[in-house]
Tab-separated table of C-alpha atoms in Angstrom:
chain	number	residue	atom	x	y	z
A	1	UNK	CA	-7.666	-1.158	-9.505
A	2	UNK	CA	-7.188	1.373	-6.645
A	3	UNK	CA	-5.726	4.663	-7.381
A	4	UNK	CA	-3.980	6.790	-4.695
A	5	UNK	CA	-3.206	10.381	-5.404
A	6	UNK	CA	-0.627	11.532	-2.781
A	7	UNK	CA	-1.039	15.360	-2.836
A	8	UNK	CA	2.253	15.927	-1.073
A	9	UNK	CA	4.977	13.381	-1.605
A	10	UNK	CA	7.221	15.003	0.693
A	11	UNK	CA	4.868	14.080	3.416
A	12	UNK	CA	5.080	10.454	2.513
A	13	UNK	CA	8.980	10.944	2.413
A	14	UNK	CA	8.853	12.605	5.943
A	15	UNK	CA	6.589	9.873	7.347
A	16	UNK	CA	8.087	6.699	6.123
A	17	UNK	CA	11.720	7.818	4.836
A	18	UNK	CA	11.046	6.854	1.203
A	19	UNK	CA	11.478	9.203	-1.488
A	20	UNK	CA	11.261	9.365	-5.264
A	21	UNK	CA	8.080	8.801	-7.260
A	22	UNK	CA	8.971	5.046	-8.124
A	23	UNK	CA	10.056	4.344	-4.628
A	24	UNK	CA	6.900	5.943	-3.085
A	25	UNK	CA	4.634	3.998	-5.612
A	26	UNK	CA	6.141	0.780	-4.615
A	27	UNK	CA	5.751	1.477	-0.982
A	28	UNK	CA	2.231	2.503	-1.177
A	29	UNK	CA	1.495	-0.660	-3.303
A	30	UNK	CA	3.129	-2.687	-0.328
A	31	UNK	CA	1.156	-0.927	2.291
A	32	UNK	CA	-2.194	-1.422	0.453
A	33	UNK	CA	-1.287	-5.118	-0.399
A	34	UNK	CA	-0.341	-5.961	3.263
A	35	UNK	CA	-3.578	-4.292	4.474
A	36	UNK	CA	-5.749	-6.217	2.003
A	37	UNK	CA	-4.163	-9.501	3.269
A	38	UNK	CA	-5.385	-8.656	6.725
A	39	UNK	CA	-8.971	-7.696	6.144
A	40	UNK	CA	-12.033	-9.829	6.269
A	41	UNK	CA	-12.628	-12.233	4.959
A	42	UNK	CA	-9.227	-13.124	4.053
A	43	UNK	CA	-7.223	-12.062	7.107
A	44	UNK	CA	-9.831	-13.594	9.466
A	45	UNK	CA	-9.761	-16.936	7.796
A	46	UNK	CA	-13.373	-16.766	6.871
A	47	UNK	CA	-12.351	-17.429	3.176
A	48	UNK	CA	-9.311	-19.108	2.083
A	49	UNK	CA	-7.462	-16.843	-0.554
A	50	UNK	CA	-4.004	-15.729	-1.566
A	51	UNK	CA	-3.903	-11.892	-1.881
A	52	UNK	CA	-1.116	-10.901	-4.022
A	53	UNK	CA	-0.099	-7.592	-5.863
A	54	UNK	CA	2.387	-6.618	-8.324
């Protein structure tokens, strides 16, 4: 589990145009999930794996 504590949610809104706690939470999950898919060893093809999140 990864926990992200955004100190200023307005900053997320200003940067990404997403507002509201549930919407920001979903957007953060998406950003982290996409990043995890791209890092080694999964994103480099070193290890075959399916990275998913909910």
